[in-house]
PDB file of C-alpha atoms in Angstrom:
ATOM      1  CA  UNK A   1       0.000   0.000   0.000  1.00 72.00           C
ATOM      2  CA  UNK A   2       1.241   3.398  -0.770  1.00 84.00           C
ATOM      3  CA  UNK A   3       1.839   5.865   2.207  1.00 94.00           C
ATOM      4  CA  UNK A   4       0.540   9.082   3.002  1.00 97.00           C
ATOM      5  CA  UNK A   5       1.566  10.868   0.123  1.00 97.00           C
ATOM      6  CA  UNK A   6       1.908  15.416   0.441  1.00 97.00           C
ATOM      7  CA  UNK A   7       2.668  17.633  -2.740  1.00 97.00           C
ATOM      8  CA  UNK A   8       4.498  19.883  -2.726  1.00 97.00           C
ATOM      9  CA  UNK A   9       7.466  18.681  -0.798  1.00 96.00           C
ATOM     10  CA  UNK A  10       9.133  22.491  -1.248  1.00 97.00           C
ATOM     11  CA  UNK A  11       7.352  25.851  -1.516  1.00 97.00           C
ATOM     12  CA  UNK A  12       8.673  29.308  -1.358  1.00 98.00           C
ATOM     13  CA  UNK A  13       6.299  32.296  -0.815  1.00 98.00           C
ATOM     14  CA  UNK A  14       5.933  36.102   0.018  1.00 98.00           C
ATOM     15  CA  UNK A  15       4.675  37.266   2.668  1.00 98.00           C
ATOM     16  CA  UNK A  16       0.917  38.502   2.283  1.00 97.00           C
ATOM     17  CA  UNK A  17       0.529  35.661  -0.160  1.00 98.00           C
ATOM     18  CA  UNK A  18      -1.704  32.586   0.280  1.00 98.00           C
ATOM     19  CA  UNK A  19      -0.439  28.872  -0.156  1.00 98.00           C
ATOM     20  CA  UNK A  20      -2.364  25.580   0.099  1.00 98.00           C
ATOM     21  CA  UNK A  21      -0.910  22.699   0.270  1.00 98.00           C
ATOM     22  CA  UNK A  22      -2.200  18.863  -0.501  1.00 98.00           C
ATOM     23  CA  UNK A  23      -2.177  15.085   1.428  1.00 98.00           C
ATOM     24  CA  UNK A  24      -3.546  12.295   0.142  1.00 98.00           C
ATOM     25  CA  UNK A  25      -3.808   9.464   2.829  1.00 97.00           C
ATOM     26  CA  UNK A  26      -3.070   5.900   2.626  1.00 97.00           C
ATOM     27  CA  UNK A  27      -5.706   4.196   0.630  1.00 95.00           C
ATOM     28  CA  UNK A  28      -9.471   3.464   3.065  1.00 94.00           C
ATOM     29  CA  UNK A  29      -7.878   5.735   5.748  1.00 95.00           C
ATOM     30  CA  UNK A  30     -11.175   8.209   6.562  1.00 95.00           C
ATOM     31  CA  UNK A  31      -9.195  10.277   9.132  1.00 95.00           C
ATOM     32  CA  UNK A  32      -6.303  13.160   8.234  1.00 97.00           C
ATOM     33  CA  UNK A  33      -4.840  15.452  10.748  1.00 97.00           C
ATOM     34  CA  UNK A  34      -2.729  18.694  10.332  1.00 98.00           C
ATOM     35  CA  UNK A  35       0.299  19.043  12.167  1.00 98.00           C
ATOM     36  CA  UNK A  36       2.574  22.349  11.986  1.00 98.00           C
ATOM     37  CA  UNK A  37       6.668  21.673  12.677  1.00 97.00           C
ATOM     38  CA  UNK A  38       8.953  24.672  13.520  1.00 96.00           C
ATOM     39  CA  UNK A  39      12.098  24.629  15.575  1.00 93.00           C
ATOM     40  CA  UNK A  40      11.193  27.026  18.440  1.00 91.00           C
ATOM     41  CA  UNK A  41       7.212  25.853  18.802  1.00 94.00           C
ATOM     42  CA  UNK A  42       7.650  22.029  17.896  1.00 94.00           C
ATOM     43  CA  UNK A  43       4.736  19.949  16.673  1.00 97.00           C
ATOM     44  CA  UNK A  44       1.671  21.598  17.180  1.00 97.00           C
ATOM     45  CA  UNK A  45      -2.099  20.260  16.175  1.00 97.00           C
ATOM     46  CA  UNK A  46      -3.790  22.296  13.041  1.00 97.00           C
ATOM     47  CA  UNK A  47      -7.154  20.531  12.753  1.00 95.00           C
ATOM     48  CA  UNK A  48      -8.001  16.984  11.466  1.00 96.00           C
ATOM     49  CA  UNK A  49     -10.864  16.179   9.519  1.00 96.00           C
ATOM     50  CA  UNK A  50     -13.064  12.740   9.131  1.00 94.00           C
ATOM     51  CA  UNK A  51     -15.668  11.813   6.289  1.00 93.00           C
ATOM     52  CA  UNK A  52     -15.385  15.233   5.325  1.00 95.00           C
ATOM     53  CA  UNK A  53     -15.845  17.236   8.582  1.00 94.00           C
ATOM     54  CA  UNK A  54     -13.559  19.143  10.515  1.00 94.00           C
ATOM     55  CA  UNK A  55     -13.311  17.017  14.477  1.00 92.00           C
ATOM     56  CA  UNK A  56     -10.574  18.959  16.153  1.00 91.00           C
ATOM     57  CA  UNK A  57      -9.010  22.169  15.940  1.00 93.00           C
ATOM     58  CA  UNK A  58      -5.550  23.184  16.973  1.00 94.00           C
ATOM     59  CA  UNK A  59      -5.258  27.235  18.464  1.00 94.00           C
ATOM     60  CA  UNK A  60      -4.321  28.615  15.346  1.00 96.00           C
ATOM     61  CA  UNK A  61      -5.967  31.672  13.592  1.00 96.00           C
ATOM     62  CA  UNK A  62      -8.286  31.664  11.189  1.00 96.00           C
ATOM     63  CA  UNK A  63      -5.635  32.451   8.696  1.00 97.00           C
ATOM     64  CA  UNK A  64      -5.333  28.657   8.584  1.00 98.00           C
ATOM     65  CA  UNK A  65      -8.279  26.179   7.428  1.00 97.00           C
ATOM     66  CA  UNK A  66      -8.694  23.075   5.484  1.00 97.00           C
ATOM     67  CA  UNK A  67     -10.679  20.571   3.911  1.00 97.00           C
ATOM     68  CA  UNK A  68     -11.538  16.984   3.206  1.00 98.00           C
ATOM     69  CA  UNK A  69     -13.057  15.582  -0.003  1.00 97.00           C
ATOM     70  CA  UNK A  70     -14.922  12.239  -0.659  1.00 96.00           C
ATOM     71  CA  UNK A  71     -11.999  10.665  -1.363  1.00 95.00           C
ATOM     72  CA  UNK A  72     -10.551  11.294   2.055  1.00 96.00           C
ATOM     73  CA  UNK A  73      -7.950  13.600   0.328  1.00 98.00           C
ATOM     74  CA  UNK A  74      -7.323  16.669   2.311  1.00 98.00           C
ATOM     75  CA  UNK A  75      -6.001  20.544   1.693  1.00 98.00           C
ATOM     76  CA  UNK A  76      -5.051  23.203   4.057  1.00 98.00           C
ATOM     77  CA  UNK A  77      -5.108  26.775   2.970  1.00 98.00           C
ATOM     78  CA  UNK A  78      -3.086  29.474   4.798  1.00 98.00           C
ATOM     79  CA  UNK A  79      -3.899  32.857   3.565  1.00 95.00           C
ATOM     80  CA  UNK A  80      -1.558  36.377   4.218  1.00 96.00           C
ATOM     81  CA  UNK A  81       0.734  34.426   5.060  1.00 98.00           C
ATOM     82  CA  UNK A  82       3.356  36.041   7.638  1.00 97.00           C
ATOM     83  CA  UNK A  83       6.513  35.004   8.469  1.00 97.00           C
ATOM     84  CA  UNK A  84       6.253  32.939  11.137  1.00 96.00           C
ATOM     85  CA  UNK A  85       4.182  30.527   8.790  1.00 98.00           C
ATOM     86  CA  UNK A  86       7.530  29.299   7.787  1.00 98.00           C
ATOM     87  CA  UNK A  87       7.637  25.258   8.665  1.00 98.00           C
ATOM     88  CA  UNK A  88       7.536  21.479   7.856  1.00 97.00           C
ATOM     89  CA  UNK A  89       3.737  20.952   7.344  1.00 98.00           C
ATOM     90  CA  UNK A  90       2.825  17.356   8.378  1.00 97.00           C
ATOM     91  CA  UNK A  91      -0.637  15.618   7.589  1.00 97.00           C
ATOM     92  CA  UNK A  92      -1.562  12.079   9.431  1.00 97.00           C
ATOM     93  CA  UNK A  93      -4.084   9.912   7.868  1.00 96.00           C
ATOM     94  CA  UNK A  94      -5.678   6.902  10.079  1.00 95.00           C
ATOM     95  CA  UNK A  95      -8.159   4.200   9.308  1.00 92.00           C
ATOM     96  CA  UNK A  96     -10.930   5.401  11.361  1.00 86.00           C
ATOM     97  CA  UNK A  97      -9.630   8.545  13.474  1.00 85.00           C
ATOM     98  CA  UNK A  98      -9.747   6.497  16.932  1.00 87.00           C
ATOM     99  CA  UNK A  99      -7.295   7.810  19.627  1.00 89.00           C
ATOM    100  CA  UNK A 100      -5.768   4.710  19.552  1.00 88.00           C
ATOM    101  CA  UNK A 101      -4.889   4.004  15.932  1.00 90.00           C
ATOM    102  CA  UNK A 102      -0.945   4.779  14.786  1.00 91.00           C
ATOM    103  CA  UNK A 103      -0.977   7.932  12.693  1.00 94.00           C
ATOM    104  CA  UNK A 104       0.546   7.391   9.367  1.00 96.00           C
ATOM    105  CA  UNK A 105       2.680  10.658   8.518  1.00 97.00           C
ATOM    106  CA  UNK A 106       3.594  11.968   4.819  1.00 96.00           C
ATOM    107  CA  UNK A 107       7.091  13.232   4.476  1.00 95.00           C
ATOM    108  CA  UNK A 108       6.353  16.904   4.872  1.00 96.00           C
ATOM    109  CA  UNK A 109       5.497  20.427   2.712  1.00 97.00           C
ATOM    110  CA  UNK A 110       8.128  22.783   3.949  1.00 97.00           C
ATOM    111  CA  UNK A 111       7.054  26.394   3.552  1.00 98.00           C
ATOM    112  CA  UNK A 112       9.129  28.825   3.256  1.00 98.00           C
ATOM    113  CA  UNK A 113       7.570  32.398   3.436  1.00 98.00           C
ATOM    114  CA  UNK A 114      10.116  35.450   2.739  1.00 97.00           C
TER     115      UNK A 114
ATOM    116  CA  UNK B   1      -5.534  19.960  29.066  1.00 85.00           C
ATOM    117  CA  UNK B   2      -2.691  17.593  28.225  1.00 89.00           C
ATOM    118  CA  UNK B   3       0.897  18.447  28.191  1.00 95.00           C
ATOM    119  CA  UNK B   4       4.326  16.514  27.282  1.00 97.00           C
ATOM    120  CA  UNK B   5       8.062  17.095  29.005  1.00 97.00           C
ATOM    121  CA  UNK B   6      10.757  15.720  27.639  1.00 97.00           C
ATOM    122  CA  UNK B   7      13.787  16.445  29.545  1.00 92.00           C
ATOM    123  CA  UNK B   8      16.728  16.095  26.817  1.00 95.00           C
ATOM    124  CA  UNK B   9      16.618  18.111  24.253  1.00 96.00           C
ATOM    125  CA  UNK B  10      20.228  16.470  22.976  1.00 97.00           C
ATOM    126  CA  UNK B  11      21.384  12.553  24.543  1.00 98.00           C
ATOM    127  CA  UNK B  12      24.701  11.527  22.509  1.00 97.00           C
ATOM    128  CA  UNK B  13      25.900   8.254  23.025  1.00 98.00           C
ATOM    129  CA  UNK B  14      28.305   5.717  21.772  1.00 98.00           C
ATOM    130  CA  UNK B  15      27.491   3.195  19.650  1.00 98.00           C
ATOM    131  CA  UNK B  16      26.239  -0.162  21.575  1.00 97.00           C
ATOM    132  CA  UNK B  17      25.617   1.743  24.753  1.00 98.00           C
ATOM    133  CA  UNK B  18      22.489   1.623  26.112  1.00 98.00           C
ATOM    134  CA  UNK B  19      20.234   4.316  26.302  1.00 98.00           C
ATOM    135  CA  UNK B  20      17.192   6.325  28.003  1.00 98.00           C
ATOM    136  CA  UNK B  21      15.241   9.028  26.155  1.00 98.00           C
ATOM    137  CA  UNK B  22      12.906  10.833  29.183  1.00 98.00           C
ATOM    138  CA  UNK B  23       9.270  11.662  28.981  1.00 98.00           C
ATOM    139  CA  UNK B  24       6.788  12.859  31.335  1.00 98.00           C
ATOM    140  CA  UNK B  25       3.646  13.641  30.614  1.00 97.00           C
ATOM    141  CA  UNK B  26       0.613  15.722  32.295  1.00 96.00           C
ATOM    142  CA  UNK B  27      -2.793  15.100  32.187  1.00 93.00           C
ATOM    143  CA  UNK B  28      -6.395  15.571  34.301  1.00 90.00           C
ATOM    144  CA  UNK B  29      -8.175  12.820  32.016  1.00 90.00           C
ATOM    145  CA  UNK B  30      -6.667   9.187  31.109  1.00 91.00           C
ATOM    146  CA  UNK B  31      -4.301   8.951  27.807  1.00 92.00           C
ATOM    147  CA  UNK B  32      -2.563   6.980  25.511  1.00 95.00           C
ATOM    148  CA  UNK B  33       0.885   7.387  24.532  1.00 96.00           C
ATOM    149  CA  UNK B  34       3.163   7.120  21.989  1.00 97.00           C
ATOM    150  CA  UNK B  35       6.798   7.286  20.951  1.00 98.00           C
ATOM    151  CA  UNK B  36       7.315   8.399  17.546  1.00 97.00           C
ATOM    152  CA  UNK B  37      10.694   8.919  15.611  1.00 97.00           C
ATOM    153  CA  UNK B  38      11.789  11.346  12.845  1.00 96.00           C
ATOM    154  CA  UNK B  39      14.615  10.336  10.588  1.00 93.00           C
ATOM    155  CA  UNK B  40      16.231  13.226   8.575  1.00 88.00           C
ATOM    156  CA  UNK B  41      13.981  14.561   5.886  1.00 83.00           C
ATOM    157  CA  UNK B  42      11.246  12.440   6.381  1.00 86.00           C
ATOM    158  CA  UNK B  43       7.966  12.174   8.482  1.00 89.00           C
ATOM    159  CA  UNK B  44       7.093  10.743  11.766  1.00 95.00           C
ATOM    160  CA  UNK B  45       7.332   7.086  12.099  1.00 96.00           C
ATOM    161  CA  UNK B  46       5.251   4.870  15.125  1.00 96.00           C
ATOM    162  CA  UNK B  47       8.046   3.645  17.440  1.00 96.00           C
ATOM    163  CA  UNK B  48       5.594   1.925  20.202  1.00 96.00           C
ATOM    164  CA  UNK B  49       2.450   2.623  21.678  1.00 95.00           C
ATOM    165  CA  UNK B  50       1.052   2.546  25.165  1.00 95.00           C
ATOM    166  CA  UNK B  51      -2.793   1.194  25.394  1.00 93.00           C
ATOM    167  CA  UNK B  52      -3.810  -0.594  28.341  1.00 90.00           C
ATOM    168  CA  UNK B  53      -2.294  -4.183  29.632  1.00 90.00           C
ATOM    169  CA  UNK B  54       1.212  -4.308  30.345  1.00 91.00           C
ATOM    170  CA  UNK B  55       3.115  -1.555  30.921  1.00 93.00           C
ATOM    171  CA  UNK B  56       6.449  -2.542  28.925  1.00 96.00           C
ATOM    172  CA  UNK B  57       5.679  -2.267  25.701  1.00 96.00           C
ATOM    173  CA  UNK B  58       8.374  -3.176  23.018  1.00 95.00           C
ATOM    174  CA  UNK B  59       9.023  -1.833  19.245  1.00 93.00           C
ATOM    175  CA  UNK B  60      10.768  -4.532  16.730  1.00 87.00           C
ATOM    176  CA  UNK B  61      13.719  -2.743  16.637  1.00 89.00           C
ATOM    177  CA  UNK B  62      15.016  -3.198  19.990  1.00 95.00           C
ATOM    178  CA  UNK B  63      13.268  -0.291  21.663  1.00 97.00           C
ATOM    179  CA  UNK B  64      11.431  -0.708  24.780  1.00 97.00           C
ATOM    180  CA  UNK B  65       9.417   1.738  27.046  1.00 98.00           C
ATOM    181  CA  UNK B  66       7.512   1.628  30.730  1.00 96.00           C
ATOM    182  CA  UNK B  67       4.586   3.233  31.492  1.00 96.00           C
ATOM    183  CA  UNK B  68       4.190   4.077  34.882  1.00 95.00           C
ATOM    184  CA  UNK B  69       1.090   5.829  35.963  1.00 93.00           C
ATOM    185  CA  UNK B  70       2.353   6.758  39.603  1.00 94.00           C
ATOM    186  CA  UNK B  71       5.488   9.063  38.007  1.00 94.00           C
ATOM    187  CA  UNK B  72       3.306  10.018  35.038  1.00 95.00           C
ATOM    188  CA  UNK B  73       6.247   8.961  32.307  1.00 96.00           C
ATOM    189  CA  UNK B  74       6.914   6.802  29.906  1.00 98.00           C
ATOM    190  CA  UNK B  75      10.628   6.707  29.230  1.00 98.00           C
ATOM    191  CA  UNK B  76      11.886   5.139  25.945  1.00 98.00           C
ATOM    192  CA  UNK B  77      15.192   2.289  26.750  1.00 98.00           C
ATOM    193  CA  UNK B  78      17.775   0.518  24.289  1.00 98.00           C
ATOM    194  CA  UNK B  79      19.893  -1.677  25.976  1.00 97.00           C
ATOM    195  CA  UNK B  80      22.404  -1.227  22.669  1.00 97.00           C
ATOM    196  CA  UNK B  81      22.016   1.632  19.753  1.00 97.00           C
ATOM    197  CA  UNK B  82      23.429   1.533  16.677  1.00 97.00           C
ATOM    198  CA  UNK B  83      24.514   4.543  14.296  1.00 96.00           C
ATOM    199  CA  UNK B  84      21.021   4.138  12.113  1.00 95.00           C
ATOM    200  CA  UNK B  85      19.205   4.996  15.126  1.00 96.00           C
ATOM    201  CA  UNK B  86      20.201   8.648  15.307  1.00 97.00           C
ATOM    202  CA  UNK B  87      17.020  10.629  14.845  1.00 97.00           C
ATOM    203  CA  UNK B  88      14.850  13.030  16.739  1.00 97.00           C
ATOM    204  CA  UNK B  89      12.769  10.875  19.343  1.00 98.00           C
ATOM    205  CA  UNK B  90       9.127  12.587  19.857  1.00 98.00           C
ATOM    206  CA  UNK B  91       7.066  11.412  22.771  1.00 98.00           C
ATOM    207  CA  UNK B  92       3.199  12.140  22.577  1.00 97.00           C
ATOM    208  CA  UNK B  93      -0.372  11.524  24.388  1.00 96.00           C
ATOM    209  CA  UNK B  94      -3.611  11.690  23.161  1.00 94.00           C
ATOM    210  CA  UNK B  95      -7.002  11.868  25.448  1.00 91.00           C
ATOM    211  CA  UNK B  96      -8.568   8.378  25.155  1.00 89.00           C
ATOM    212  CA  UNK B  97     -11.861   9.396  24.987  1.00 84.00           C
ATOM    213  CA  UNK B  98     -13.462  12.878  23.727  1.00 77.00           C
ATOM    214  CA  UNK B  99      -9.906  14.192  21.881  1.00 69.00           C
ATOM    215  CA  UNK B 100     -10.431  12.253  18.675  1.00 78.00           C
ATOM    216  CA  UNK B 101      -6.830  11.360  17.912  1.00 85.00           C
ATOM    217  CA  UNK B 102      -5.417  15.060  18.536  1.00 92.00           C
ATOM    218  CA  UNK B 103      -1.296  14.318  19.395  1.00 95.00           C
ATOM    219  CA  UNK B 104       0.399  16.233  22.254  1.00 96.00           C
ATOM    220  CA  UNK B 105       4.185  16.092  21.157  1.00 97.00           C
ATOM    221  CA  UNK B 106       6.493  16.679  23.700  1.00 97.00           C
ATOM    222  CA  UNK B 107       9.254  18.896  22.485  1.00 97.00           C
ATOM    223  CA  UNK B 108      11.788  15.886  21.001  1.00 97.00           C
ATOM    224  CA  UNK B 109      15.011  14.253  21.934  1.00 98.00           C
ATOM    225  CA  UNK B 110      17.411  14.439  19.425  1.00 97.00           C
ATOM    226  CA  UNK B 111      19.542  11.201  19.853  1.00 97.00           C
ATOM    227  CA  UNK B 112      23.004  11.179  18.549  1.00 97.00           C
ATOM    228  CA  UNK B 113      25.141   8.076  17.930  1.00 97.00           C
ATOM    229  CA  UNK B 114      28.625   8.203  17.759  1.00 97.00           C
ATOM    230  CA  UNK B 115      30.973   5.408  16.606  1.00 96.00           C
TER     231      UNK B 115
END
């Protein structure tokens, strides 16, 4: 089976400009989670989204959202995007979004906003 | 709310020594927890996984960790690391019931083997 599978891997914006960026989960997984990597804050929760809702949300601003589509593929958007945006974006996929499931993580979009 | 401490930021080590990579965790509702590694360039990868049942719980590569409920940590043991197991080392709990599978990562150990 494939893996959890993000594009695009690199991305270089300016600030003020919006960015969104893609995962596509490991094939039946319903459940895909957000995470946000930066040296000085760590790995912090975004949102994570199930059949198509959104379950959980992360303390981020509004600035950030995403979606899920029937195929369990999911997008986040960040819009004006400042500075600080600048990370290794993670997304999670699990069969069925239980607590106690393994998440499944892609390889990573890093952003880099200048 | 949940919270994660791990108390290394750095732990390098000779090659075949054993090792201990420290996490405690804080939390006012039961959890699960989790050890998950990060190899260069690349995602997060499932190292082990604490549940319910006994609390030694062992990956396939030699990793090992205790939960004990009394100190509130789950420390991660090698008895013997090799070089390929340099990585950053992420402990993490999630709320068993009413937190969906939202992760609380503790801040990572980055483990460095020397020869």
């Amino acid at each position: 089976k494939a893996g959890v599978t993000q594009t695009p891997r690199y991305l270089i914006k300016t600030r003020g400009q919006q960015v969104t960026l893609s995962c596509s989960p490991i094939s039946g997984h319903r459940s895909v989670s957000w995470y946000q990597q930066t040296p000085g804050q760590g790995l912090q929760f975004l949102f994570e989204y199930f059949s198509e809702t959104q379950r959980n949300k992360g303390n981020f601003p509004g600035r950030f959202s995403g979606r899920q589509f029937s195929n369990s593929r999911s997008e986040m958007n960040v819009s004006t995007l400042e500075l600080g945006d600048s990370a290794l974006y993670l997304c999670a996929s699990t069969l069925a979004g239980g607590p106690q499931e393994t998440q499944y993580f892609g390889p990573g979009t890093r952003l880099l906003v200048l | 709310a949940q919270s994660v401490t791990q108390l290394d930021s750095q732990v390098p080590v000779f090659e075949e020594a054993p090792v201990e990579l420290r996490c405690n965790y804080s939390s006012s509702v039961s959890v699960y927890l989790f050890w998950y590694v990060q190899y260069p360039n690349q995602g997060l990868q499932l190292l082990l996984k604490y549940l319910s049942g006994s609390t030694l719980v062992k990956s396939i590569n030699g990793f090992e960790a205790e939960f004990n409920k009394s100190q509130t940590s789950f420390h991660l043991r090698k008895p013997s690391v090799h070089i390929s197991d340099t990585a950053e080392y992420f402990c993490a709990v999630t709320r068993i019931s009413g937190g969906y599978n939202k992760l609380i990562f503790g801040a990572g150990t980055r483990l460095a083997v020397h020869p």
